[in-house]
CSV table of C-alpha atoms in Angstrom, one decimal:
chain,number,residue,atom,x,y,z
A,1,MET,CA,-27.9,-7.2,61.1
A,2,LYS,CA,-27.2,-4.2,63.1
A,3,LYS,CA,-28.4,-1.4,61.0
A,4,SER,CA,-25.4,0.3,60.9
A,5,THR,CA,-23.9,-2.3,59.0
A,6,VAL,CA,-27.1,-2.7,56.4
A,7,ILE,CA,-26.0,1.5,56.0
A,8,VAL,CA,-22.7,1.1,55.5
A,9,ILE,CA,-23.2,-2.1,52.6
A,10,SER,CA,-25.5,0.1,51.1
A,11,THR,CA,-23.6,2.9,51.2
A,12,VAL,CA,-20.8,0.5,49.2
A,13,ALA,CA,-22.4,-0.7,46.9
A,14,VAL,CA,-23.9,2.5,45.8
A,15,LEU,CA,-20.5,4.2,45.4
A,16,PHE,CA,-19.5,1.0,43.8
A,17,ILE,CA,-22.1,1.0,41.4
A,18,ALA,CA,-21.7,4.9,40.6
A,19,ALA,CA,-18.2,4.2,40.0
A,20,GLY,CA,-19.0,1.6,37.7
A,21,VAL,CA,-21.7,3.6,36.0
A,22,GLY,CA,-18.8,6.3,35.7
A,23,VAL,CA,-16.6,4.2,34.5
A,24,LEU,CA,-18.6,2.8,31.7
A,25,VAL,CA,-20.3,6.5,30.4
A,26,TRP,CA,-16.3,7.4,30.3
A,27,TRP,CA,-15.9,4.0,27.9
A,28,LEU,CA,-18.9,5.2,25.8
A,29,LEU,CA,-18.2,8.8,25.2
A,30,GLN,CA,-14.4,7.5,24.7
A,31,SER,CA,-15.2,5.2,22.5
A,32,ARG,CA,-18.0,6.8,20.4
A,33,ASP,CA,-17.4,10.3,17.5
A,34,LEU,CA,-13.4,8.4,16.9
A,35,PHE,CA,-14.0,9.0,13.4
A,36,GLU,CA,-17.1,10.3,11.2
A,37,ILE,CA,-16.7,11.5,7.8
A,38,ILE,CA,-16.5,14.1,5.5
A,39,GLN,CA,-18.4,13.6,2.0
A,40,LEU,CA,-17.3,16.4,-0.7
A,41,GLU,CA,-19.5,17.9,-2.4
A,42,GLY,CA,-17.8,18.9,-5.7
A,43,ASP,CA,-19.2,18.5,-9.3
A,44,GLY,CA,-17.2,15.7,-10.1
A,45,PHE,CA,-16.0,14.3,-13.5
A,46,ARG,CA,-18.7,14.7,-15.8
A,47,ASP,CA,-20.0,11.5,-16.6
A,48,VAL,CA,-18.1,9.5,-13.9
A,49,LYS,CA,-19.6,8.5,-11.0
A,50,HIS,CA,-17.5,9.1,-7.9
A,51,THR,CA,-17.9,9.6,-4.1
A,52,ALA,CA,-15.3,11.0,-2.4
A,53,ALA,CA,-14.2,11.9,1.5
A,54,PHE,CA,-12.1,12.5,4.1
A,55,THR,CA,-12.4,10.0,7.4
A,56,ARG,CA,-11.8,12.2,10.0
A,57,ILE,CA,-10.1,10.4,12.9
A,58,ARG,CA,-10.1,11.7,16.2
A,59,GLY,CA,-6.2,12.7,16.7
A,60,VAL,CA,-4.7,11.9,14.1
A,61,GLY,CA,-6.8,13.7,10.9
A,62,ASP,CA,-8.3,13.4,7.9
A,63,MET,CA,-7.7,10.2,5.6
A,64,PHE,CA,-8.7,11.1,2.5
A,65,TRP,CA,-10.2,8.3,-0.2
A,66,LEU,CA,-11.9,8.1,-3.6
A,67,PHE,CA,-14.2,5.3,-4.6
A,68,TYR,CA,-15.1,4.8,-8.5
A,69,PRO,CA,-18.2,2.0,-8.9
A,70,THR,CA,-17.9,0.1,-11.7
A,71,VAL,CA,-20.3,0.7,-14.9
A,72,VAL,CA,-21.6,-2.9,-14.7
A,73,SER,CA,-25.1,-2.5,-14.6
A,74,ILE,CA,-24.9,-4.8,-10.8
A,75,PRO,CA,-22.0,-3.1,-9.5
A,76,THR,CA,-22.4,-4.6,-5.7
A,77,SER,CA,-21.2,-8.3,-8.3
A,78,ARG,CA,-18.6,-7.1,-9.1
A,79,PRO,CA,-15.2,-6.9,-6.1
A,80,ILE,CA,-14.4,-3.6,-4.9
A,81,ILE,CA,-10.3,-3.7,-4.8
A,82,ILE,CA,-8.7,-1.1,-2.4
A,83,TRP,CA,-5.2,0.5,-3.3
A,84,LEU,CA,-2.2,1.5,-1.3
A,85,ASP,CA,1.0,2.7,-1.9
A,86,GLY,CA,2.9,3.7,1.1
A,87,ILE,CA,5.8,6.1,2.1
A,88,THR,CA,7.9,5.3,-0.6
A,89,GLY,CA,5.2,5.3,-3.8
A,90,VAL,CA,3.2,8.3,-5.6
A,91,PRO,CA,-0.5,8.7,-3.7
A,92,PRO,CA,-3.2,6.7,-5.6
A,93,SER,CA,-5.3,9.3,-6.1
A,94,PHE,CA,-3.0,10.3,-8.6
A,95,LEU,CA,-0.8,8.2,-10.1
A,96,VAL,CA,-2.6,4.7,-9.5
A,97,ASN,CA,-5.9,6.7,-11.0
A,98,PHE,CA,-4.8,8.9,-13.6
A,99,GLY,CA,-1.8,7.6,-14.4
A,100,MET,CA,-2.7,3.8,-14.4
A,101,PHE,CA,-6.2,2.3,-14.5
A,102,GLY,CA,-8.9,5.0,-12.9
A,103,PRO,CA,-11.6,6.0,-15.4
A,104,LEU,CA,-9.6,8.9,-16.4
A,105,ASP,CA,-6.2,9.7,-17.9
A,106,VAL,CA,-4.5,12.8,-16.7
A,107,ASN,CA,-6.4,14.9,-19.7
A,108,LEU,CA,-9.0,14.0,-17.7
A,109,ASN,CA,-10.5,12.3,-21.0
A,110,LYS,CA,-11.8,9.3,-20.2
A,111,ARG,CA,-9.9,5.6,-20.2
A,112,GLU,CA,-10.3,2.4,-23.0
A,113,ASP,CA,-8.8,0.4,-20.5
A,114,SER,CA,-9.7,1.6,-16.8
A,115,TRP,CA,-10.4,-0.9,-14.3
A,116,VAL,CA,-13.8,0.5,-13.6
A,117,ASP,CA,-14.9,-2.1,-16.2
A,118,ASP,CA,-14.9,-4.7,-14.5
A,119,TYR,CA,-13.9,-3.6,-10.7
A,120,ASN,CA,-14.9,-1.3,-7.8
A,121,LEU,CA,-12.2,1.1,-7.4
A,122,LEU,CA,-11.6,2.7,-3.5
A,123,PHE,CA,-8.2,4.7,-3.5
A,124,VAL,CA,-6.5,5.4,-0.2
A,125,ASP,CA,-4.1,7.8,0.5
A,126,ALA,CA,-1.9,6.7,3.1
A,127,PRO,CA,-0.6,6.8,5.4
A,128,VAL,CA,-2.1,10.3,6.8
A,129,GLY,CA,-0.2,13.1,5.2
A,130,THR,CA,0.2,11.6,2.1
A,131,GLY,CA,-1.5,12.6,-1.0
A,132,PHE,CA,-4.6,14.7,0.0
A,133,SER,CA,-4.7,12.9,3.5
A,134,ARG,CA,-3.4,15.1,6.2
A,135,ALA,CA,-2.2,15.1,9.9
A,136,GLU,CA,-4.0,17.1,12.6
A,137,ASP,CA,-0.6,18.5,12.6
A,138,ASN,CA,3.5,16.6,11.9
A,139,THR,CA,2.8,15.2,15.3
A,140,THR,CA,-0.1,13.2,15.1
A,141,ILE,CA,1.9,10.9,12.0
A,142,SER,CA,2.6,7.5,13.9
A,143,GLY,CA,5.0,5.8,11.6
A,144,ASP,CA,4.0,2.8,13.2
A,145,ILE,CA,2.4,-0.2,10.6
A,146,ASN,CA,-0.4,-0.7,12.9
A,147,ASP,CA,-1.5,2.7,14.1
A,148,THR,CA,-1.7,3.6,10.1
A,149,ALA,CA,-3.7,-0.3,10.1
A,150,GLU,CA,-6.0,1.2,12.3
A,151,ASN,CA,-6.7,4.7,10.0
A,152,LEU,CA,-7.8,2.5,7.1
A,153,LEU,CA,-9.4,0.5,9.5
A,154,TYR,CA,-11.7,3.5,10.2
A,155,THR,CA,-11.8,5.0,6.6
A,156,ILE,CA,-13.0,1.3,5.1
A,157,GLU,CA,-16.1,1.3,8.0
A,158,SER,CA,-16.6,4.7,6.7
A,159,PHE,CA,-16.5,3.4,3.5
A,160,TYR,CA,-19.1,1.1,4.1
A,161,LYS,CA,-21.1,3.9,6.6
A,162,ILE,CA,-22.2,5.2,3.3
A,163,HIS,CA,-21.9,2.3,0.7
A,164,GLU,CA,-24.1,0.1,3.1
A,165,ASP,CA,-24.9,-2.0,-0.6
A,166,TYR,CA,-21.4,-3.2,-0.5
A,167,ALA,CA,-21.8,-5.1,2.0
A,168,ASN,CA,-21.7,-8.0,1.3
A,169,THR,CA,-19.3,-7.5,-2.2
A,170,PRO,CA,-15.7,-9.3,-2.1
A,171,LEU,CA,-12.9,-7.2,-1.1
A,172,TYR,CA,-9.6,-7.8,-2.2
A,173,ILE,CA,-7.0,-5.6,-0.8
A,174,PHE,CA,-4.1,-4.2,-3.0
A,175,GLY,CA,-0.4,-3.1,-1.6
A,176,GLN,CA,2.5,-1.7,-4.1
A,177,GLY,CA,5.9,-1.0,-3.1
A,178,HIS,CA,5.6,0.4,1.1
A,179,GLY,CA,1.9,0.3,1.1
A,180,ALA,CA,2.2,-4.2,0.6
A,181,GLN,CA,3.3,-3.4,4.2
A,182,LEU,CA,-0.3,-0.9,5.0
A,183,ALA,CA,-2.0,-4.5,2.8
A,184,VAL,CA,-1.0,-7.1,5.0
A,185,ALA,CA,-1.2,-4.9,8.0
A,186,LEU,CA,-4.7,-3.9,6.7
A,187,GLY,CA,-5.5,-7.3,5.9
A,188,ILE,CA,-5.2,-8.5,9.4
A,189,ARG,CA,-7.2,-5.8,11.3
A,190,VAL,CA,-10.0,-6.7,8.6
A,191,ALA,CA,-9.9,-10.2,9.6
A,192,GLU,CA,-9.6,-9.1,13.0
A,193,THR,CA,-13.7,-7.7,12.8
A,194,GLN,CA,-16.2,-9.8,13.2
A,195,SER,CA,-19.0,-6.7,10.7
A,196,PHE,CA,-16.8,-6.9,7.5
A,197,SER,CA,-14.3,-9.4,7.8
A,198,SER,CA,-16.2,-12.1,5.6
A,199,ASN,CA,-16.1,-9.7,2.7
A,200,LEU,CA,-12.2,-9.6,2.7
A,201,LYS,CA,-10.8,-13.1,0.1
A,202,GLY,CA,-7.5,-11.8,-0.9
A,203,VAL,CA,-3.9,-9.6,0.5
A,204,VAL,CA,-2.4,-8.9,-3.0
A,205,ILE,CA,1.3,-7.4,-2.9
A,206,GLY,CA,2.6,-5.5,-6.1
A,207,ASN,CA,6.7,-5.0,-5.8
A,208,GLY,CA,6.2,-5.2,-2.4
A,209,ILE,CA,8.5,-4.1,-0.2
A,210,ILE,CA,8.4,-6.7,2.9
A,211,SER,CA,11.6,-7.4,3.4
A,212,PRO,CA,13.9,-4.4,2.6
A,213,ALA,CA,17.2,-5.5,3.9
A,214,LEU,CA,16.8,-8.7,2.9
A,215,ALA,CA,16.2,-7.9,-0.8
A,216,LEU,CA,19.0,-6.0,-0.6
A,217,THR,CA,21.4,-9.0,0.0
A,218,GLN,CA,20.8,-9.9,-4.0
A,219,LEU,CA,20.9,-6.7,-5.4
A,220,GLY,CA,24.7,-7.1,-5.9
A,221,PHE,CA,23.5,-10.5,-7.8
A,222,TYR,CA,21.0,-8.7,-9.5
A,223,LEU,CA,23.1,-5.8,-11.5
A,224,GLU,CA,25.8,-7.6,-11.7
A,225,GLU,CA,24.2,-10.5,-13.6
A,226,LEU,CA,22.1,-7.5,-15.6
A,227,GLY,CA,25.6,-5.9,-16.4
A,228,TYR,CA,25.4,-3.0,-15.3
A,229,ILE,CA,27.5,-2.7,-12.9
A,230,ASP,CA,31.3,-5.4,-12.6
A,231,GLU,CA,32.5,-7.7,-9.6
A,232,ASN,CA,34.1,-4.6,-8.1
A,233,GLY,CA,30.5,-3.4,-8.0
A,234,ARG,CA,28.9,-5.5,-6.4
A,235,ASN,CA,31.9,-5.9,-3.6
A,236,ALA,CA,30.6,-2.5,-2.9
A,237,ILE,CA,27.0,-2.7,-3.1
A,238,ASN,CA,27.3,-6.3,-0.6
A,239,GLU,CA,29.2,-3.7,1.4
A,240,PHE,CA,26.6,-1.6,1.8
A,241,SER,CA,23.5,-4.1,1.7
A,242,THR,CA,25.4,-6.1,4.6
A,243,SER,CA,25.3,-2.6,6.1
A,244,ILE,CA,22.1,-2.1,6.4
A,245,ASN,CA,21.1,-5.3,7.6
A,246,ASN,CA,23.5,-5.1,10.1
A,247,TYR,CA,21.4,-1.8,11.8
A,248,THR,CA,18.3,-3.6,11.0
A,249,ASN,CA,19.3,-6.9,12.9
A,250,ASP,CA,20.5,-4.5,16.2
A,251,GLU,CA,17.6,-3.3,15.4
A,252,GLN,CA,19.0,0.5,14.7
A,253,PHE,CA,16.0,1.0,12.0
A,254,GLU,CA,17.1,4.9,11.7
A,255,ARG,CA,20.1,4.7,10.6
A,256,ALA,CA,18.9,1.6,8.6
A,257,PHE,CA,16.5,3.2,6.6
A,258,ASP,CA,18.8,6.6,6.3
A,259,LEU,CA,21.2,4.0,4.2
A,260,PHE,CA,18.4,2.9,2.4
A,261,SER,CA,17.2,6.1,0.9
A,262,SER,CA,20.8,6.4,-0.4
A,263,LEU,CA,20.2,3.5,-2.2
A,264,GLU,CA,19.9,5.2,-5.4
A,265,SER,CA,22.9,7.4,-5.1
A,266,PHE,CA,25.0,4.4,-3.9
A,267,VAL,CA,24.2,2.8,-7.4
A,268,ASN,CA,24.8,5.8,-10.1
A,269,GLU,CA,27.9,6.8,-8.2
A,270,TYR,CA,29.8,4.4,-6.2
A,271,ALA,CA,28.7,0.9,-7.9
A,272,GLY,CA,29.9,2.2,-11.2
A,273,ALA,CA,26.7,1.6,-12.9
A,274,ILE,CA,26.5,5.2,-13.6
A,275,ALA,CA,22.8,5.6,-15.0
A,276,VAL,CA,20.0,3.4,-13.6
A,277,ASN,CA,17.0,3.7,-12.8
A,278,LEU,CA,16.3,0.9,-10.0
A,279,ASN,CA,12.5,1.0,-10.2
A,280,HIS,CA,12.7,0.2,-14.3
A,281,MET,CA,15.7,-1.0,-15.3
A,282,ILE,CA,15.0,-1.0,-18.8
A,283,ASP,CA,15.4,2.7,-18.7
A,284,LYS,CA,18.4,4.2,-20.6
A,285,LEU,CA,19.1,7.2,-18.6
A,286,SER,CA,21.7,9.9,-19.3
A,287,ARG,CA,24.7,11.0,-16.7
A,288,ASN,CA,22.5,13.7,-15.3
A,289,SER,CA,19.2,12.0,-15.4
A,290,SER,CA,17.7,13.7,-11.7
A,291,ARG,CA,16.7,11.3,-9.3
A,292,ASP,CA,14.8,11.4,-6.4
A,293,SER,CA,13.2,8.7,-4.3
A,294,PHE,CA,14.1,5.9,-6.4
A,295,GLY,CA,13.5,6.4,-9.7
A,296,LEU,CA,9.4,7.8,-9.5
A,297,ASN,CA,10.5,10.5,-10.8
A,298,LYS,CA,10.2,9.0,-13.4
A,299,TYR,CA,7.4,7.5,-13.2
A,300,LEU,CA,5.5,10.9,-13.0
A,301,ARG,CA,7.4,12.1,-16.6
A,302,ASP,CA,5.7,8.7,-18.3
A,303,THR,CA,2.4,9.3,-17.3
A,304,VAL,CA,2.1,12.9,-17.1
A,305,HIS,CA,5.3,14.0,-19.3
A,306,THR,CA,5.7,16.7,-16.7
A,307,SER,CA,7.4,17.4,-13.1
A,308,ASN,CA,6.8,17.5,-9.1
A,309,THR,CA,6.1,21.0,-9.1
A,310,ASP,CA,3.2,20.6,-12.2
A,311,LEU,CA,2.3,17.4,-10.2
A,312,TYR,CA,1.0,19.6,-7.3
A,313,LYS,CA,-0.5,22.8,-9.2
A,314,PHE,CA,-2.0,19.9,-11.5
A,315,MET,CA,-4.3,17.8,-8.5
A,316,ASP,CA,-4.3,21.5,-6.0
A,317,GLU,CA,-6.2,23.7,-9.2
A,318,MET,CA,-7.7,21.1,-11.1
A,319,ILE,CA,-8.1,17.9,-9.2
A,320,ALA,CA,-9.4,19.6,-5.3
A,321,PRO,CA,-12.0,21.6,-6.9
A,322,VAL,CA,-13.9,19.0,-9.1
A,323,LEU,CA,-13.9,17.0,-6.0
A,324,GLY,CA,-15.1,19.9,-3.1
A,325,ILE,CA,-11.7,19.9,-1.1
A,326,SER,CA,-10.8,22.8,0.2
A,327,ASP,CA,-8.1,25.3,-0.8
A,328,ASN,CA,-6.3,25.1,2.8
A,329,VAL,CA,-5.8,21.0,1.9
A,330,LYS,CA,-2.4,20.9,-0.5
A,331,TYR,CA,-1.6,18.1,-1.6
A,332,GLU,CA,1.6,15.8,-0.3
A,333,GLU,CA,2.5,19.4,2.0
A,334,GLN,CA,3.0,16.8,4.5
A,335,ARG,CA,5.0,14.0,2.8
A,336,ASP,CA,7.8,15.1,4.1
A,337,ALA,CA,6.9,14.9,8.4
A,338,ALA,CA,5.5,11.7,7.3
A,339,THR,CA,8.4,10.0,5.9
A,340,GLN,CA,10.8,11.1,8.5
A,341,ALA,CA,7.6,9.3,10.8
A,342,PHE,CA,8.4,6.2,9.6
A,343,ARG,CA,12.0,6.2,10.0
A,344,THR,CA,11.8,4.3,12.9
A,345,TYR,CA,9.5,1.3,10.8
A,346,PHE,CA,10.0,1.0,7.5
A,347,MET,CA,12.8,-1.5,7.8
A,348,ARG,CA,10.9,-3.4,9.7
A,349,PRO,CA,10.2,-6.9,8.1
A,350,ALA,CA,6.3,-7.8,7.9
A,351,VAL,CA,7.0,-11.7,6.5
A,352,ASP,CA,5.7,-12.3,10.0
A,353,LYS,CA,2.5,-10.2,9.3
A,354,ILE,CA,2.3,-12.2,6.3
A,355,GLU,CA,2.9,-16.0,7.5
A,356,HIS,CA,-0.2,-14.4,9.9
A,357,LEU,CA,-2.5,-13.9,7.6
A,358,LEU,CA,-1.5,-17.8,5.7
A,359,GLN,CA,-1.6,-19.5,9.8
A,360,ASN,CA,-4.4,-17.9,11.0
A,361,THR,CA,-7.1,-17.0,8.1
A,362,ASN,CA,-8.6,-18.5,4.9
A,363,ILE,CA,-7.3,-15.3,3.2
A,364,THR,CA,-5.5,-15.7,0.0
A,365,VAL,CA,-2.0,-14.2,-0.3
A,366,THR,CA,-0.8,-13.2,-3.9
A,367,ILE,CA,2.1,-11.1,-4.6
A,368,TYR,CA,3.4,-10.4,-8.7
A,369,ASN,CA,7.3,-9.3,-9.0
A,370,GLY,CA,8.2,-7.2,-12.6
A,371,ASN,CA,11.9,-8.2,-13.1
A,372,LEU,CA,12.8,-5.1,-14.1
A,373,ASP,CA,12.9,-3.5,-9.8
A,374,ALA,CA,15.9,-3.4,-8.2
A,375,VAL,CA,14.6,-2.2,-4.9
A,376,SER,CA,12.6,-5.3,-4.7
A,377,ASN,CA,13.9,-7.1,-6.8
A,378,THR,CA,12.5,-11.0,-7.3
A,379,PRO,CA,15.8,-12.8,-5.7
A,380,GLY,CA,15.3,-10.7,-2.9
A,381,THR,CA,11.9,-11.2,-2.9
A,382,LEU,CA,12.0,-14.8,-3.2
A,383,LEU,CA,14.9,-15.2,-0.2
A,384,TRP,CA,11.7,-14.7,2.3
A,385,VAL,CA,9.2,-16.5,-0.1
A,386,GLU,CA,10.5,-19.5,0.3
A,387,ASN,CA,11.0,-20.0,3.9
A,388,LEU,CA,7.5,-18.7,5.0
A,389,GLN,CA,6.1,-21.0,7.9
A,390,TRP,CA,2.8,-21.7,7.0
A,391,PRO,CA,1.2,-25.0,6.7
A,392,GLY,CA,0.4,-24.7,3.1
A,393,GLN,CA,4.3,-23.8,2.4
A,394,ASP,CA,5.5,-27.6,1.2
A,395,SER,CA,2.4,-27.9,-1.7
A,396,PHE,CA,4.0,-24.4,-2.8
A,397,LEU,CA,7.2,-24.6,-3.3
A,398,ASN,CA,6.4,-28.5,-4.5
A,399,SER,CA,3.6,-26.9,-7.2
A,400,SER,CA,5.5,-26.9,-10.3
A,401,ARG,CA,6.1,-23.3,-11.7
A,402,SER,CA,3.5,-22.6,-15.3
A,403,THR,CA,4.4,-19.9,-18.2
A,404,LEU,CA,1.9,-16.7,-18.0
A,405,ILE,CA,0.4,-16.6,-21.1
A,406,VAL,CA,-1.5,-13.6,-22.9
A,407,ASN,CA,-2.3,-13.5,-26.6
A,408,SER,CA,0.5,-15.8,-27.8
A,409,ARG,CA,3.5,-13.9,-25.6
A,410,VAL,CA,5.3,-14.9,-22.1
A,411,GLU,CA,4.1,-12.3,-20.1
A,412,GLY,CA,5.8,-14.0,-17.2
A,413,TYR,CA,5.6,-17.4,-15.0
A,414,ILE,CA,3.4,-17.9,-11.6
A,415,ARG,CA,3.7,-21.3,-9.2
A,416,GLN,CA,0.6,-21.6,-6.6
A,417,SER,CA,-1.1,-23.8,-4.9
A,418,ALA,CA,-4.5,-22.7,-2.8
A,419,ARG,CA,-4.1,-20.5,-0.8
A,420,PHE,CA,-0.4,-18.5,-2.6
A,421,GLN,CA,0.3,-18.1,-5.7
A,422,PHE,CA,3.4,-15.7,-7.0
A,423,TYR,CA,3.5,-14.0,-9.9
A,424,TRP,CA,7.2,-13.7,-11.8
A,425,ILE,CA,6.2,-11.0,-14.5
A,426,ASN,CA,8.1,-9.8,-17.7
A,427,ALA,CA,9.6,-6.6,-18.6
A,428,ALA,CA,8.1,-4.4,-15.9
A,429,GLY,CA,9.0,-2.7,-13.1
A,430,GLN,CA,7.9,-2.2,-9.5
A,431,SER,CA,4.6,-0.8,-11.3
A,432,VAL,CA,3.2,-3.8,-13.1
A,433,PRO,CA,-0.1,-2.0,-14.0
A,434,LEU,CA,2.0,0.5,-15.3
A,435,ASP,CA,4.6,-0.7,-17.4
A,436,SER,CA,2.8,-4.2,-17.9
A,437,PRO,CA,-1.0,-3.4,-18.5
A,438,ILE,CA,-1.8,-7.5,-20.2
A,439,ALA,CA,-0.1,-9.1,-17.9
A,440,MET,CA,-1.8,-7.4,-15.3
A,441,ARG,CA,-5.0,-8.1,-16.1
A,442,ARG,CA,-4.4,-11.7,-16.3
A,443,VAL,CA,-2.8,-11.3,-13.2
A,444,LEU,CA,-6.7,-9.8,-12.1
A,445,GLN,CA,-8.3,-11.6,-13.5
A,446,SER,CA,-6.9,-15.2,-11.9
A,447,ILE,CA,-7.3,-13.3,-8.6
A,448,THR,CA,-10.9,-12.6,-8.3
A,449,SER,CA,-12.3,-15.4,-9.7
A,450,ASN,CA,-11.0,-18.2,-7.4
């Protein structure tokens, strides 16, 4: 071989290797430090053990999470419950934490029936822009549910980096309302992650907004059967829900979301219902009752007997300092921006993600539905549940529905198969743990014992 040829070949090889090393270095630089953990050092709540932290995700912002280890003698022997609530719910750092089953109530007194007595609790304010979770700026808030799932995956990784002793502890992801979409998307991402995929045992959906346009097709029937509207009201709601379905089917998701967001005012102003809390139908409201996102103010009043303004004051002035959160972080400051971001994605059905979990993993899927929630009404929810495509569907549909009895009282009903179960919960609205805590405890025990 000529010397000149050898020189050319050697030069090309060196350039090729250099280029490869350059690509490798670039990849390493890009892939490292995708997130960092900012563990908060507040004084905490007296004798209540906790970990509070932000997962700072590059190019996104800070995801806030709060962990309470169970009070049992060996905490790692009990499951971890992750709770998500989405953009139409009250952030877990407040409602679930102080209003439902956290270790303290809103007066910061010890709760006698806290889930922390038996379970490890991990509350995450998601998506970014809700609760204490903050985006770098409004433009970095993604309305894509898969992006949020990726951010949540970083958050879980953060948790395990701090709490390595929980590496083999069973994990359950709970999603309420819109949080159900986050839960199923996160379940898929966790199942794909080898480092802790074996921990995930189940995804649990509470009155989930999974196929909102489809569920609304049963709303007119549901309200008329309960006596809240007459035939004219049913016809009006049917036209309303048809419009939402048409927008959704045509992939005009923003228009569908805007119409969906006006649901409560439409039902009360144009369908003849006048004073209905769509989240908890048993409420007897006044004609002039204030309304916001599907009656969530009602939950706040029931829980803390206060207004939204006082909620922000409570979280900013009392809770943030205790946790060690900076004065620069304001609770729910970016909520409107987060809601705007999700206008393009919220109405997309997430049924395919549930089917993915049932078809491609060994994870159990549980759905519980309070029968007094009109937004995720049970007849509408059953429409997509009964049409799921997965190998165990026939077994589920052919199983007998049994009664859920607690302390000699009928709290609801259950139909179940090996990996899928559905609970009908009596006398409960969108938030079953708030409206029917005894029934929810029994459901929880059943889920985590399998």
